[in-house]
mmCIF file of N, CA, C and O in Angstrom:
data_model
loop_
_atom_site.group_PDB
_atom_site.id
_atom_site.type_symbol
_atom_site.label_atom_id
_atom_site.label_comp_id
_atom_site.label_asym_id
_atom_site.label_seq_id
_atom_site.Cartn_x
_atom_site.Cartn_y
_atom_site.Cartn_z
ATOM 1 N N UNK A 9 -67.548 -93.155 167.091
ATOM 2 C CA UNK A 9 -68.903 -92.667 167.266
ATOM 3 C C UNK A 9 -69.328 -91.934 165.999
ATOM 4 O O UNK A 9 -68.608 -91.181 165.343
ATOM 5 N N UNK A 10 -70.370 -92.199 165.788
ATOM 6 C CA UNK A 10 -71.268 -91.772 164.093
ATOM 7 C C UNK A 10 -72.282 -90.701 165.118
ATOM 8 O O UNK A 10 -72.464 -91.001 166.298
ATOM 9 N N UNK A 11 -72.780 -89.685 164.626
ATOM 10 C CA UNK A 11 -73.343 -88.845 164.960
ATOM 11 C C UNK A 11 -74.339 -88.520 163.392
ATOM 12 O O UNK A 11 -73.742 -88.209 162.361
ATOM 13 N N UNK A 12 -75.986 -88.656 163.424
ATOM 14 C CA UNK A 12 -76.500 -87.993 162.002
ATOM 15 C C UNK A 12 -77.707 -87.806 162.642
ATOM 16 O O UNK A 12 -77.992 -88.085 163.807
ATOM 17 N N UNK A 13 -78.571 -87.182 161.559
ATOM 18 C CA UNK A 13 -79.921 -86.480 161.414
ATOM 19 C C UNK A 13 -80.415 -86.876 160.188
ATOM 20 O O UNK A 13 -80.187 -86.336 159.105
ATOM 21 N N UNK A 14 -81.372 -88.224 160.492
ATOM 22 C CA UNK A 14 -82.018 -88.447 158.697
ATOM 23 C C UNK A 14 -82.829 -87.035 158.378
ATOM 24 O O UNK A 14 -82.936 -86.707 157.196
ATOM 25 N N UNK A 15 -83.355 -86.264 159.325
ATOM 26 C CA UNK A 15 -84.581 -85.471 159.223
ATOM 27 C C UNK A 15 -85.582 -85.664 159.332
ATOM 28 O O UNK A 15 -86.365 -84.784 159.688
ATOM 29 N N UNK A 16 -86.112 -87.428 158.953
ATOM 30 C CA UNK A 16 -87.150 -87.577 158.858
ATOM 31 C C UNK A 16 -87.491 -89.196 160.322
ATOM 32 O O UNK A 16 -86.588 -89.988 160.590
ATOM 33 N N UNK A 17 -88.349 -89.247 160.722
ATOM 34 C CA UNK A 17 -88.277 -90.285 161.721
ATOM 35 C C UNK A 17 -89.543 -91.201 161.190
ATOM 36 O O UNK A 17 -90.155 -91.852 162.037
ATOM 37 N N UNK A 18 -89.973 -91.271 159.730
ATOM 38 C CA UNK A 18 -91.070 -92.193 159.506
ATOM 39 C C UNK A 18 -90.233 -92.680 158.499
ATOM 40 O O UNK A 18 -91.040 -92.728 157.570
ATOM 41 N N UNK A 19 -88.784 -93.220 157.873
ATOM 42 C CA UNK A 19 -88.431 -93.939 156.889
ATOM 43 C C UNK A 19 -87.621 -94.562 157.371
ATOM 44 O O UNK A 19 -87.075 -94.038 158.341
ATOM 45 N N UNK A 20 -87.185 -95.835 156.988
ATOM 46 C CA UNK A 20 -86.331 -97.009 157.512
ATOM 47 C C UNK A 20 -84.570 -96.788 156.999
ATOM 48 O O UNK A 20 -83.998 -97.161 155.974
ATOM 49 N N UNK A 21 -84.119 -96.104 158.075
ATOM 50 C CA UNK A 21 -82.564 -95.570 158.012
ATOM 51 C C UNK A 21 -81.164 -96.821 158.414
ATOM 52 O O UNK A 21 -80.902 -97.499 159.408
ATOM 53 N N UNK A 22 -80.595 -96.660 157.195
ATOM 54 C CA UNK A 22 -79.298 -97.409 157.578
ATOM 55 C C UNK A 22 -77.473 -96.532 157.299
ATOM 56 O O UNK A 22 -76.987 -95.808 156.430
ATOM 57 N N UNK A 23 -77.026 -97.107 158.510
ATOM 58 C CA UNK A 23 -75.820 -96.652 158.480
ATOM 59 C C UNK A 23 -75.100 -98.057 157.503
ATOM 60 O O UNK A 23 -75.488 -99.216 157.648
ATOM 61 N N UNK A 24 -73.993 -97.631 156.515
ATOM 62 C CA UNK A 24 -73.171 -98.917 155.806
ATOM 63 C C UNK A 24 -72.318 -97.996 156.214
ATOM 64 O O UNK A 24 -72.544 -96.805 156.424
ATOM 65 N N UNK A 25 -70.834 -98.880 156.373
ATOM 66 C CA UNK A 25 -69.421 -98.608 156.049
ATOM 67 C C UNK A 25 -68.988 -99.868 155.159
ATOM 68 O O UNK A 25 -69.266 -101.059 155.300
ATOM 69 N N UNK A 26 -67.947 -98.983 153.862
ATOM 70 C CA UNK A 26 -67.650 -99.417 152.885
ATOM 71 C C UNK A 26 -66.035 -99.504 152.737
ATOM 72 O O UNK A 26 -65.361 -98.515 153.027
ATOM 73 N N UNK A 27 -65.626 -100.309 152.431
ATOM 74 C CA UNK A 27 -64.133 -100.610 152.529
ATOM 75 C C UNK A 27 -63.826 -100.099 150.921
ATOM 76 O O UNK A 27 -64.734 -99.952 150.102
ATOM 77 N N UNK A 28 -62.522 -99.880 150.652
ATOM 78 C CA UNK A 28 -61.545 -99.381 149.590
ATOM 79 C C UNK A 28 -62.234 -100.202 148.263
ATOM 80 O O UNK A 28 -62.158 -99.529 147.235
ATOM 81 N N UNK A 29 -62.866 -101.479 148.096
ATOM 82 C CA UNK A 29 -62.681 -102.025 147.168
ATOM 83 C C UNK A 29 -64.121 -102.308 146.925
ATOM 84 O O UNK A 29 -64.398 -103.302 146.254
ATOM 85 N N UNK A 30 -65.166 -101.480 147.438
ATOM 86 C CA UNK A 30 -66.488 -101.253 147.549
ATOM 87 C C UNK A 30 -67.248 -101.764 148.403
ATOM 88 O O UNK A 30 -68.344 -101.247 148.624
ATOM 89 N N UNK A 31 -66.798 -102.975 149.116
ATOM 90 C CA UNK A 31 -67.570 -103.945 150.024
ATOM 91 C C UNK A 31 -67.983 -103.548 151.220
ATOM 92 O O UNK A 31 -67.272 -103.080 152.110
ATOM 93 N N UNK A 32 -69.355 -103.768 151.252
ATOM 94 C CA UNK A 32 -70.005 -103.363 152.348
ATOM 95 C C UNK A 32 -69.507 -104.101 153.874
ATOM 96 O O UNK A 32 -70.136 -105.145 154.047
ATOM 97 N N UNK A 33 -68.781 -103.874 154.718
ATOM 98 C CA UNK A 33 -68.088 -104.368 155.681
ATOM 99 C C UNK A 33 -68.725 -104.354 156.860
ATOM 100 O O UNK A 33 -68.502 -105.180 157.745
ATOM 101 N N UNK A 34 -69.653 -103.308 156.956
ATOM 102 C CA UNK A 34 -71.038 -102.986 157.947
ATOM 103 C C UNK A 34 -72.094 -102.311 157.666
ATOM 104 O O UNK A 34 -72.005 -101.262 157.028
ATOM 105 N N UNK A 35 -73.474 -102.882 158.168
ATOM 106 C CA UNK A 35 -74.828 -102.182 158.281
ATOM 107 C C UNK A 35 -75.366 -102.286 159.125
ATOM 108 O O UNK A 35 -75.535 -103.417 159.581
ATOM 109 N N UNK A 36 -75.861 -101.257 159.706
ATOM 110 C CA UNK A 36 -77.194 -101.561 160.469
ATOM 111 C C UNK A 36 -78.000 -100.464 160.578
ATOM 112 O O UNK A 36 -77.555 -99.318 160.517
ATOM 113 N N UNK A 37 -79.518 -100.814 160.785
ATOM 114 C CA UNK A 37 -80.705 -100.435 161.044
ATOM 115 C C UNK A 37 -80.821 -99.198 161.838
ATOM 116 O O UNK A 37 -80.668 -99.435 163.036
ATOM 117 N N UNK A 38 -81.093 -97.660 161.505
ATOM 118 C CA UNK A 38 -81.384 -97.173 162.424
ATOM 119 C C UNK A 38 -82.527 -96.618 162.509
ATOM 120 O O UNK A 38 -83.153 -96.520 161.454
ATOM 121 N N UNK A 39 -83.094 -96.137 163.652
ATOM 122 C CA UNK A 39 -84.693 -96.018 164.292
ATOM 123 C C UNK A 39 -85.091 -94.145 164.130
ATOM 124 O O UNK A 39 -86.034 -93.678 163.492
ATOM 125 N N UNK A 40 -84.187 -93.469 164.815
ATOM 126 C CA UNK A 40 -84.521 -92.194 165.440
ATOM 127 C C UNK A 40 -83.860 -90.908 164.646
ATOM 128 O O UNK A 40 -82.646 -90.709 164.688
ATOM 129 N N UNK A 41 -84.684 -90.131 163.985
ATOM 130 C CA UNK A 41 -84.299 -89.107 163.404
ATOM 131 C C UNK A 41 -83.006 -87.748 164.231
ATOM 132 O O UNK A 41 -82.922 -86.616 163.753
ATOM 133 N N UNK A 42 -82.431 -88.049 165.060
ATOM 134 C CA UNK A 42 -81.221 -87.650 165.419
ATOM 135 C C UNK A 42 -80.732 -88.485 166.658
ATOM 136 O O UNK A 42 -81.330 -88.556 167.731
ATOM 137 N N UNK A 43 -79.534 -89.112 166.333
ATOM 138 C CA UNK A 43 -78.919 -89.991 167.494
ATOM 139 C C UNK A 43 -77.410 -90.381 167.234
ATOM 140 O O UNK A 43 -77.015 -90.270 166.074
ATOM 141 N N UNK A 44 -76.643 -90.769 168.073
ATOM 142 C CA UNK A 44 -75.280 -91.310 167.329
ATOM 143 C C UNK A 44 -74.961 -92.998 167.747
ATOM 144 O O UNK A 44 -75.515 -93.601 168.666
ATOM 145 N N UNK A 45 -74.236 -93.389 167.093
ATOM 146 C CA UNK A 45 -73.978 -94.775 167.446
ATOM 147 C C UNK A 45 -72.280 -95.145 167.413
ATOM 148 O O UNK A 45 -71.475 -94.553 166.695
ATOM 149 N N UNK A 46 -71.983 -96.131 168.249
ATOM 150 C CA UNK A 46 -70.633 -96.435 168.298
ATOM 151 C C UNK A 46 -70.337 -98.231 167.610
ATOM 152 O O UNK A 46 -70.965 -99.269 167.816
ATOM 153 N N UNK A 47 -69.264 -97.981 166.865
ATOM 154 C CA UNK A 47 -68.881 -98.930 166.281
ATOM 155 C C UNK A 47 -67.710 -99.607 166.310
ATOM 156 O O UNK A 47 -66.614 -99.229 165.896
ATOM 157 N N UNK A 48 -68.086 -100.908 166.961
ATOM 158 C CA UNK A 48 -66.711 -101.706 167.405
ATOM 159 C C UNK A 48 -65.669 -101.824 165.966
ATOM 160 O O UNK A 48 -66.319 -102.372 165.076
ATOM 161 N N UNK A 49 -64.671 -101.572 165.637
ATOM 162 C CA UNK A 49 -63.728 -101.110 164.804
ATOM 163 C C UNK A 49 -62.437 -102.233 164.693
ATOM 164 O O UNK A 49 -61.717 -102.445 163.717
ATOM 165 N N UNK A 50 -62.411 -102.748 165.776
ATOM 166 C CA UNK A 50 -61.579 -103.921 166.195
ATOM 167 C C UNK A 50 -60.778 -104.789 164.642
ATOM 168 O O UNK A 50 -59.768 -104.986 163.966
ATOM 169 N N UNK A 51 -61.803 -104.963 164.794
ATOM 170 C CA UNK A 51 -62.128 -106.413 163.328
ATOM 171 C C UNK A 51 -61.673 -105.860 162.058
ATOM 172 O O UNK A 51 -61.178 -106.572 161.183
ATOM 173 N N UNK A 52 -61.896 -104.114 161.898
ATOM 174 C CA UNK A 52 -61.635 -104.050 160.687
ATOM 175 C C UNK A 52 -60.348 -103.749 160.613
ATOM 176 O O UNK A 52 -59.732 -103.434 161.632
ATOM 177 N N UNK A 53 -59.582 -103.818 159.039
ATOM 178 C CA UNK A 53 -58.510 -103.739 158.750
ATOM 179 C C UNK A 53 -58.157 -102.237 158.857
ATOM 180 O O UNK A 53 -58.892 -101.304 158.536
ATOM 181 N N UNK A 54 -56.781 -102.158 159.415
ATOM 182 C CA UNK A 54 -56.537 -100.642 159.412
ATOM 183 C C UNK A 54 -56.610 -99.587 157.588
ATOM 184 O O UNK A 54 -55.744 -99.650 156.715
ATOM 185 N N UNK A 55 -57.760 -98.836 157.544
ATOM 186 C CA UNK A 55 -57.308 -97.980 156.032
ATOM 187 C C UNK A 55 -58.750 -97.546 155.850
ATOM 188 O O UNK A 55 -59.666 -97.577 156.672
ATOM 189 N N UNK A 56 -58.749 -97.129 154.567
ATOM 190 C CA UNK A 56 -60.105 -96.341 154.556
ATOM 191 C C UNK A 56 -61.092 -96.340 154.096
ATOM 192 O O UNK A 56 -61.209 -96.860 152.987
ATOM 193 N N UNK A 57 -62.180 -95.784 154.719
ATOM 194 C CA UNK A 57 -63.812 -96.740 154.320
ATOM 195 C C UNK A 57 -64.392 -95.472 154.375
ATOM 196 O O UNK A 57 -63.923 -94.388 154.721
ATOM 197 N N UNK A 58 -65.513 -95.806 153.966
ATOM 198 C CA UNK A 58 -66.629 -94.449 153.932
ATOM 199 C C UNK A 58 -68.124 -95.314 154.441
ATOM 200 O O UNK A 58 -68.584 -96.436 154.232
ATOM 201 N N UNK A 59 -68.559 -94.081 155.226
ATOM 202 C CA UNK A 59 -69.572 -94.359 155.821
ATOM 203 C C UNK A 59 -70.886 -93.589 154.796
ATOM 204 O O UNK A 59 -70.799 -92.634 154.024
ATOM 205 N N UNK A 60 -71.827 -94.266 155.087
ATOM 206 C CA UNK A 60 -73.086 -93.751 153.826
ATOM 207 C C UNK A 60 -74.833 -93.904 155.076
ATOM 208 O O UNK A 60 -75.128 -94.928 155.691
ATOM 209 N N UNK A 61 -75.301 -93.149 155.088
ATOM 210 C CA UNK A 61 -76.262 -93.141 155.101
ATOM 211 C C UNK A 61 -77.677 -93.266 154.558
ATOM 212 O O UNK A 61 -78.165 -92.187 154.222
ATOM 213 N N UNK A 62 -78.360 -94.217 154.413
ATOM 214 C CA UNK A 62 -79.493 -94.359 153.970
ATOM 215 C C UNK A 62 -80.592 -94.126 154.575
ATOM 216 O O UNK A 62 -80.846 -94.316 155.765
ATOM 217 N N UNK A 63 -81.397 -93.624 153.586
ATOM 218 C CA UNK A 63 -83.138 -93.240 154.506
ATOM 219 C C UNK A 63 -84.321 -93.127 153.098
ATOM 220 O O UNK A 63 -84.359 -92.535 152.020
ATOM 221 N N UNK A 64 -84.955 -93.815 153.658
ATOM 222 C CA UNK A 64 -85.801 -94.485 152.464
ATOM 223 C C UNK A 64 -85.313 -94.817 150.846
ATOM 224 O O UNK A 64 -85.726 -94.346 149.786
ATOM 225 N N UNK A 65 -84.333 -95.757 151.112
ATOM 226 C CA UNK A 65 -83.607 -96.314 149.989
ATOM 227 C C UNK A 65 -82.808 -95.405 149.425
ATOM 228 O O UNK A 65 -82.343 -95.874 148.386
ATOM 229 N N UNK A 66 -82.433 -94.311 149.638
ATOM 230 C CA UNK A 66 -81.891 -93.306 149.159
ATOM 231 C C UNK A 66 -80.519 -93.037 149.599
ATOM 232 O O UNK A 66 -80.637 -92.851 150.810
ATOM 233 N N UNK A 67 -79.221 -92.908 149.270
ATOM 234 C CA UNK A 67 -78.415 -92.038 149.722
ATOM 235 C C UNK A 67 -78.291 -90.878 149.744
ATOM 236 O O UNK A 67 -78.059 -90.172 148.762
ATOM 237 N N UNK A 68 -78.490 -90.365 151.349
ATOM 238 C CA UNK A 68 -78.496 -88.942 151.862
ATOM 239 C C UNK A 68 -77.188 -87.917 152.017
ATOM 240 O O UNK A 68 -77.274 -86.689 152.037
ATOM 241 N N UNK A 69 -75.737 -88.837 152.140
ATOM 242 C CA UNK A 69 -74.955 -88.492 152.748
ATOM 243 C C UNK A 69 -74.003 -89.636 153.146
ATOM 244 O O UNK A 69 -74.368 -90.732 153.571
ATOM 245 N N UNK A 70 -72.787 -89.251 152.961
ATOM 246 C CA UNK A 70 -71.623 -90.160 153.345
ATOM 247 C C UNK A 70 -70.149 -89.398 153.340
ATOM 248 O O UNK A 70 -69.848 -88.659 152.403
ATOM 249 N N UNK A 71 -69.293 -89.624 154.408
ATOM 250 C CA UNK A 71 -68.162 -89.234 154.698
ATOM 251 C C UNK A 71 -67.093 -90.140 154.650
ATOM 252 O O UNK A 71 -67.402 -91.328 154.562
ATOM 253 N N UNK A 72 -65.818 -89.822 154.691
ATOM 254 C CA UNK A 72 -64.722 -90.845 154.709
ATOM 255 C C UNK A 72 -64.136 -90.777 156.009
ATOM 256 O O UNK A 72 -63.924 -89.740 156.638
ATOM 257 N N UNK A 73 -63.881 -91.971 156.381
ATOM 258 C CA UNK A 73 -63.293 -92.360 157.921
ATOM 259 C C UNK A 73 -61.654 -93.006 157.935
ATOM 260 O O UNK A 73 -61.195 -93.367 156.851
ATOM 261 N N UNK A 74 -61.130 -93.087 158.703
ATOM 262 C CA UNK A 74 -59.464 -93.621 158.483
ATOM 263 C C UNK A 74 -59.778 -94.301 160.081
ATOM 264 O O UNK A 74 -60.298 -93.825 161.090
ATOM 265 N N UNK A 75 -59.249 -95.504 159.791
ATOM 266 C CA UNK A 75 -59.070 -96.688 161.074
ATOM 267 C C UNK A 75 -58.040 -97.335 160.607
ATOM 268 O O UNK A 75 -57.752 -98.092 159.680
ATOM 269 N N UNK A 76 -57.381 -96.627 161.862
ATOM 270 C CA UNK A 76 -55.656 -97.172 161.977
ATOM 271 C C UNK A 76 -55.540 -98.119 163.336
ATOM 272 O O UNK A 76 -56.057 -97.774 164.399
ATOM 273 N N UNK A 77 -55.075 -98.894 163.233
ATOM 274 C CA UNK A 77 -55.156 -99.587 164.769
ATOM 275 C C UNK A 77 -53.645 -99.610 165.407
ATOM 276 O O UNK A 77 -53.457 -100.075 166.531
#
């Protein structure tokens, strides 16, 4: 579960997660200036990625995640 706050609810927000070797491995679209979302994890390889937030083309913010299966 991703939990954020673009701040703003009039710019077109995306969550990416980024794998070790830069590749964007997931995106998607989000709508609502505070909400969280859950992400099926299954598929990806166990190790570590960073999650990034975008809001009006901009990076706002991004953390590092560990998915071990």
């Amino acid at each position: 579960t991703i939990e954020f706050n673009t701040g703003d609810d009039k710019t077109q927000d995306i969550i990416e997660i980024i794998d070790k070797t830069g590749r964007t491995v997931y995106n998607r679209n989000i709508g609502r200036q505070f909400d969280q979302i859950i992400i099926d994890t299954r598929n990806f390889i166990s190790g570590s990625y960073i999650v990034r937030l975008v809001s009006g083309g901009q990076y706002v913010g991004n953390t590092g995640i560990i998915i071990a299966h």
